[in-house]
Coordinates of C-alpha atoms in Angstrom, one line a residue:
M1 CA 6.0 32.6 40.3
T2 CA 4.6 32.8 36.8
P3 CA 6.6 33.0 33.6
E4 CA 5.5 36.7 33.3
Q5 CA 7.4 37.4 36.6
I6 CA 10.7 36.3 35.0
A7 CA 12.7 38.9 33.1
C8 CA 15.3 37.5 30.7
L9 CA 17.7 40.1 29.4
D10 CA 20.6 40.5 27.1
S11 CA 23.4 43.1 27.6
N12 CA 24.3 45.3 24.6
A13 CA 27.7 45.7 26.1
I14 CA 28.7 42.1 25.2
S15 CA 28.4 39.7 22.3
P16 CA 24.8 38.5 21.7
P17 CA 24.1 34.9 22.8
A18 CA 25.2 32.4 20.3
G19 CA 22.3 30.0 21.1
H20 CA 18.8 29.9 22.5
Y21 CA 19.3 31.5 25.9
S22 CA 19.6 34.9 27.6
H23 CA 22.6 36.5 29.2
V24 CA 20.8 36.9 32.5
C25 CA 17.4 36.2 34.0
V26 CA 15.8 37.9 37.0
A27 CA 13.3 35.7 38.9
G28 CA 12.0 37.1 42.2
S29 CA 14.9 38.2 44.4
F30 CA 17.5 36.4 42.3
V31 CA 19.6 37.1 39.2
Y32 CA 20.9 34.1 37.2
V33 CA 23.8 34.8 34.9
S34 CA 24.4 32.3 32.1
G35 CA 27.9 30.9 31.6
Q36 CA 30.1 33.7 30.4
L37 CA 33.0 32.8 28.1
P38 CA 36.0 35.0 27.1
I39 CA 34.4 36.5 24.0
A40 CA 35.0 40.1 23.1
A41 CA 32.0 42.5 22.6
D42 CA 32.4 42.1 18.8
G43 CA 31.9 38.4 19.1
T44 CA 35.5 37.3 18.8
P45 CA 36.4 34.4 21.1
L46 CA 39.8 35.0 22.8
R47 CA 41.0 31.5 21.8
G48 CA 44.8 31.4 22.0
S49 CA 44.9 34.4 24.3
P50 CA 46.7 34.0 27.6
F51 CA 44.6 32.6 30.4
V52 CA 44.9 36.0 32.3
A53 CA 43.3 37.9 29.3
Q54 CA 40.6 35.3 29.0
T55 CA 39.8 35.5 32.7
K56 CA 39.6 39.3 32.7
Q57 CA 37.2 39.2 29.7
V58 CA 35.0 36.7 31.4
L59 CA 34.7 38.8 34.5
S60 CA 34.1 41.9 32.4
N61 CA 31.3 40.0 30.6
L62 CA 29.9 39.0 34.0
D63 CA 29.9 42.6 35.2
A64 CA 28.0 43.6 32.0
C65 CA 25.3 41.0 32.8
L66 CA 25.0 42.1 36.4
K67 CA 24.6 45.7 35.3
E68 CA 21.9 44.8 32.8
A69 CA 20.0 43.2 35.7
E70 CA 20.6 46.3 37.8
T71 CA 22.7 44.5 40.4
S72 CA 26.5 44.2 41.0
R73 CA 29.3 41.8 42.0
E74 CA 28.8 42.9 45.6
R75 CA 25.4 41.1 45.5
L76 CA 26.8 37.8 44.1
V77 CA 25.8 34.8 46.2
Q78 CA 27.3 32.0 44.2
V79 CA 29.9 31.7 41.4
R80 CA 30.7 28.6 39.4
V81 CA 34.0 28.4 37.5
F82 CA 34.9 26.0 34.8
V83 CA 38.6 25.7 33.6
T84 CA 40.1 23.4 31.1
D85 CA 43.4 23.2 33.0
I86 CA 43.1 23.0 36.8
N87 CA 46.7 24.3 36.9
N88 CA 45.3 27.7 36.0
W89 CA 43.2 27.8 39.1
P90 CA 45.8 29.8 41.2
A91 CA 46.0 32.5 38.4
F92 CA 42.2 32.6 38.2
N93 CA 41.9 33.0 42.0
E94 CA 44.3 35.9 42.1
I95 CA 42.5 37.8 39.4
Y96 CA 39.1 37.0 40.9
K97 CA 40.3 38.1 44.4
E98 CA 41.3 41.5 43.0
W99 CA 38.0 41.8 41.0
I100 CA 35.6 40.8 43.8
G101 CA 37.4 42.6 46.7
A102 CA 36.4 41.7 50.3
H103 CA 33.1 40.1 49.3
K104 CA 33.3 36.3 49.3
P105 CA 30.3 34.6 47.7
A106 CA 30.0 30.8 47.7
R107 CA 32.1 29.4 44.8
A108 CA 32.9 26.2 43.0
V109 CA 35.5 25.2 40.5
A110 CA 35.4 22.3 38.1
G111 CA 38.1 21.1 35.8
V112 CA 36.5 20.2 32.4
S113 CA 38.0 18.6 29.3
E114 CA 36.9 21.4 27.0
L115 CA 34.8 24.5 26.6
H116 CA 33.0 26.0 23.6
Y117 CA 35.3 27.5 20.9
G118 CA 38.4 25.9 22.6
L119 CA 38.4 28.6 25.3
A120 CA 40.0 28.1 28.7
V121 CA 37.5 29.5 31.3
E122 CA 33.8 30.0 31.8
V123 CA 31.9 31.5 34.7
E124 CA 28.3 31.5 35.7
A125 CA 26.7 33.1 38.7
I126 CA 23.7 33.8 41.0
A127 CA 23.2 37.2 42.6
L128 CA 20.6 39.0 44.6
A129 CA 18.4 41.4 42.5

């Protein structure tokens, strides 16, 4: 695969990347979604918002990235979740289960000491194109 065969895209439905990266890259049969934080479309981090609201925003941002790459959550193959408080894992799991439905891609969770902007959750993913 050559660099010309990799399409890196940004979704207009979410806040522009704050650094030197793309929201999502399509390489061959795979779609790689950068870590999505709970940041509203206008660029406002949901710091201080309840964990549930942060989680719903992250999953909405993930949907926007998948749509930009012309794929969907039903084509996810792996999801990685980072939470600053592992005690929020059951709440995340319930929201995620409702969001993803019957599909069960591979998944990992990692408790981390902090995330950018003092946010509570981040999700990155790999899907089929």
